Amino acid sequence: MNDSFIDPEYINNLLENAKFADDSVLALVLDKADRAEQLSHSEIAALLLTENHDHISRIFDIAGKIKKRIYGNRIVMFAPLYVSNYCINRCSYCSFNHGINFNRSKLTMDEIREEVKILEMMGHKRLAIEAGESEKDCSIDYIIECIKTIYDMKFENGEIRRINVNIAATTTENYRKLKNANIGTYILFQETYHEPTYNDVHLAGPKKDFLWHLNAFDRAQDAGIDDVGGGVLFGLANPYFDVMGLLLHNEHLEKKYNTGFHTISVPRLCPAAGININDFPNLVNDETFAKIVAVIRIAVPFTGMILSTRENHDMRKKLLRLGISQISAGSNTEVGGYSVNNLNKESQKQFLVNDERSALSIISELMNDGYIPSFCTACYRGGRTGDRFMSLAKSGQIGNVCLPNALMTLCEYSMDYGDDKFKEKAAEIIKQEIHHIMDENIRSKTIENVEKIRCGAGRDFFV
Ligand code: SAM
């Protein structure tokens, strides 16, 4: 038990009482969700627990509508970059677990440049740095050096414009260093909010301290990082408990810092070297997982939702309709994994990815399915983080800012990386979508900027 903002008894009671929500109660909750009214904790719990197919299909419809209203058809693209697999923790689900024996490594700055060159050739502008925890072998100064190296790289087609960071919970002082290094979102998954399970799966190392991990975002906020992204690893504990934990965590941050999670990630446990996935009794099946994604979308409409290549092609297609707003593409989960000239190195994937398609084929499919792949990083570069981003999202103005930026970055991607067929499709989407920009001035500016890109000029105007 802990004295944190996560009250397990409160969550258990919510889930227990939700079992008694009958069809008429569920119908009222769904009507309320459909009117875009904020749901109470007990109403969210009722949606989570329902197994009635009609209710679930309405949950999907409502989540889809919310997604469309707030995010339109834009999908933000990113890729992970694993820089080090040294780790002093023993997390029973992770192949970087200190107890698993393999040749560990971290990238040199030259190797980082090699990796980033390849990621840039895929068209990526937004990366997420990933690392195990080891102050000795992967110190905060090393991470800062990686960030600086990446930001300093300039290519013919631009540069990496935003680096999100997914490294272990650390001190306020270290978070201050990350803030000064201009990171995008600081991402940290709680793994599970269920403390007994947390203690079971974190066998040793600093990460074993539940409260240290739970309060990491408070320290990050105290250090000035107002752009944070949460998540749980679905498959460890009761998923419904964890969704309620995520929402309470978000509310805690909103109350204390006036801004909650910028993003919520929904990683699901995958097979990994040294791990037997069948040892985990709470694996979440596809149907339940889809319901969870849709309920999170309804519960926190303005929070971006991130889906990685842990999910397979079909699942990604389905979940994009239910609320996901950001996906990775062309991902590799091993240190040095993007480079071809490191084949003589022994490495270890953190987990096996389930969508191995190239970034270009994922991006092409998104367009064929009616989405606008977006490479925009303008909010971060324009200082629209934390409560400034949220007020933009909540005012509905987001469409007037994000849509033109998405179209311009798609135009840029298409000119730099697309073949003729891709360019044709991108041009068709851009022409169609420009008319959805409500503000006349922004519309004409967007047309002007798209034309500039097509002429090969002007790459830094979309802030
Ligand atoms: N070391 C940092 C930490 O402790 O938070 C970063 C963690 S790691 C690079 C990113 C995430 O991968 C973890 O937080 C965990 O949720 C997820 N992960 C680890 N093993 C996994 C597995 N077998 N399947 C799916 N996701 C996994």
mmCIF file of N, CA and C and ligand atoms in Angstrom, residues 82 93-94 130-133 166-168 188-189 191 207 213 233 267-270 272 310 350-351, ligand 1:
data_model
loop_
_atom_site.group_PDB
_atom_site.id
_atom_site.type_symbol
_atom_site.label_atom_id
_atom_site.label_comp_id
_atom_site.label_asym_id
_atom_site.label_seq_id
_atom_site.Cartn_x
_atom_site.Cartn_y
_atom_site.Cartn_z
ATOM 1 N N TYR A 82 17.195 3.192 -30.105
ATOM 2 C CA TYR A 82 17.771 2.556 -28.913
ATOM 3 C C TYR A 82 19.249 2.901 -28.849
ATOM 4 N N TYR A 93 9.846 -8.747 -17.359
ATOM 5 C CA TYR A 93 9.231 -8.732 -18.693
ATOM 6 C C TYR A 93 10.187 -8.244 -19.773
ATOM 7 N N CYS A 94 11.374 -7.791 -19.389
ATOM 8 C CA CYS A 94 12.216 -7.048 -20.345
ATOM 9 C C CYS A 94 13.516 -7.806 -20.631
ATOM 10 N N GLU A 130 15.604 5.708 -26.572
ATOM 11 C CA GLU A 130 15.270 4.645 -25.620
ATOM 12 C C GLU A 130 16.564 4.106 -25.025
ATOM 13 N N ALA A 131 16.544 3.824 -23.733
ATOM 14 C CA ALA A 131 17.741 3.256 -23.099
ATOM 15 C C ALA A 131 17.349 2.506 -21.838
ATOM 16 N N GLY A 132 18.190 1.527 -21.474
ATOM 17 C CA GLY A 132 18.042 0.888 -20.173
ATOM 18 C C GLY A 132 18.595 1.836 -19.109
ATOM 19 N N GLU A 133 18.526 1.405 -17.858
ATOM 20 C CA GLU A 133 18.982 2.289 -16.772
ATOM 21 C C GLU A 133 20.362 1.859 -16.267
ATOM 22 N N ASN A 166 12.700 8.449 -23.658
ATOM 23 C CA ASN A 166 12.088 7.416 -22.819
ATOM 24 C C ASN A 166 13.203 6.721 -22.040
ATOM 25 N N ILE A 167 13.619 7.381 -20.953
ATOM 26 C CA ILE A 167 14.655 6.777 -20.107
ATOM 27 C C ILE A 167 14.117 6.667 -18.684
ATOM 28 N N ALA A 168 14.815 5.903 -17.893
ATOM 29 C CA ALA A 168 14.330 5.572 -16.549
ATOM 30 C C ALA A 168 14.062 6.807 -15.694
ATOM 31 N N LEU A 188 7.537 8.064 -19.901
ATOM 32 C CA LEU A 188 7.880 7.026 -18.920
ATOM 33 C C LEU A 188 6.628 6.189 -18.663
ATOM 34 N N PHE A 189 6.758 4.901 -18.812
ATOM 35 C CA PHE A 189 5.607 4.038 -18.551
ATOM 36 C C PHE A 189 5.645 3.595 -17.095
ATOM 37 N N GLU A 191 4.357 1.064 -16.128
ATOM 38 C CA GLU A 191 4.313 -0.406 -16.286
ATOM 39 C C GLU A 191 3.041 -0.948 -15.646
ATOM 40 N N LYS A 207 14.492 0.719 -10.200
ATOM 41 C CA LYS A 207 13.116 0.752 -10.700
ATOM 42 C C LYS A 207 12.151 -0.009 -9.780
ATOM 43 N N HIS A 213 9.294 5.660 -8.985
ATOM 44 C CA HIS A 213 8.863 5.604 -10.376
ATOM 45 C C HIS A 213 7.576 6.413 -10.557
ATOM 46 N N LEU A 233 2.241 -0.995 -19.216
ATOM 47 C CA LEU A 233 2.553 -2.154 -20.056
ATOM 48 C C LEU A 233 1.417 -3.155 -19.870
ATOM 49 N N PRO A 267 1.519 0.302 -24.735
ATOM 50 C CA PRO A 267 2.303 -0.881 -25.086
ATOM 51 C C PRO A 267 1.678 -2.145 -24.506
ATOM 52 N N ARG A 268 1.731 -3.207 -25.295
ATOM 53 C CA ARG A 268 1.219 -4.505 -24.814
ATOM 54 C C ARG A 268 2.400 -5.464 -24.814
ATOM 55 N N LEU A 269 2.468 -6.283 -23.779
ATOM 56 C CA LEU A 269 3.591 -7.207 -23.600
ATOM 57 C C LEU A 269 3.834 -8.071 -24.850
ATOM 58 N N CYS A 270 5.100 -8.120 -25.290
ATOM 59 C CA CYS A 270 5.469 -8.907 -26.487
ATOM 60 C C CYS A 270 6.501 -9.958 -26.107
ATOM 61 N N ALA A 272 9.987 -11.696 -25.966
ATOM 62 C CA ALA A 272 11.325 -11.098 -25.966
ATOM 63 C C ALA A 272 12.304 -12.153 -25.502
ATOM 64 N N ARG A 310 4.776 -2.763 -31.602
ATOM 65 C CA ARG A 310 4.479 -3.971 -30.821
ATOM 66 C C ARG A 310 3.215 -4.626 -31.367
ATOM 67 N N GLN A 350 14.881 -5.367 -27.693
ATOM 68 C CA GLN A 350 14.211 -5.270 -26.398
ATOM 69 C C GLN A 350 12.957 -6.145 -26.383
ATOM 70 N N PHE A 351 12.300 -6.185 -27.541
ATOM 71 C CA PHE A 351 11.163 -7.094 -27.725
ATOM 72 C C PHE A 351 11.002 -7.259 -29.225
HETATM 73 N N1 SAM B 1 14.625 2.067 -19.010
HETATM 74 C C1 SAM B 1 13.519 2.961 -19.127
HETATM 75 C C2 SAM B 1 12.532 2.672 -18.013
HETATM 76 O O1 SAM B 1 12.861 1.926 -17.129
HETATM 77 O O2 SAM B 1 11.449 3.230 -18.010
HETATM 78 C C3 SAM B 1 12.941 2.907 -20.503
HETATM 79 C C4 SAM B 1 12.249 1.659 -20.747
HETATM 80 S S1 SAM B 1 12.226 0.763 -22.214
HETATM 81 C C5 SAM B 1 13.416 1.363 -23.263
HETATM 82 C C6 SAM B 1 10.684 1.207 -22.843
HETATM 83 C C7 SAM B 1 9.521 0.341 -22.450
HETATM 84 O O3 SAM B 1 9.519 -0.884 -23.134
HETATM 85 C C8 SAM B 1 9.403 -0.083 -21.026
HETATM 86 O O4 SAM B 1 8.956 0.966 -20.208
HETATM 87 C C9 SAM B 1 8.426 -1.236 -21.083
HETATM 88 O O5 SAM B 1 7.094 -0.815 -20.860
HETATM 89 C C10 SAM B 1 8.525 -1.692 -22.535
HETATM 90 N N2 SAM B 1 8.897 -3.113 -22.603
HETATM 91 C C11 SAM B 1 9.877 -3.763 -21.959
HETATM 92 N N3 SAM B 1 9.828 -5.076 -22.241
HETATM 93 C C12 SAM B 1 8.800 -5.263 -23.083
HETATM 94 C C13 SAM B 1 8.223 -6.408 -23.723
HETATM 95 N N4 SAM B 1 8.696 -7.632 -23.527
HETATM 96 N N5 SAM B 1 7.146 -6.219 -24.522
HETATM 97 C C14 SAM B 1 6.644 -4.996 -24.734
HETATM 98 N N6 SAM B 1 7.135 -3.885 -24.166
HETATM 99 C C15 SAM B 1 8.208 -4.017 -23.337
#
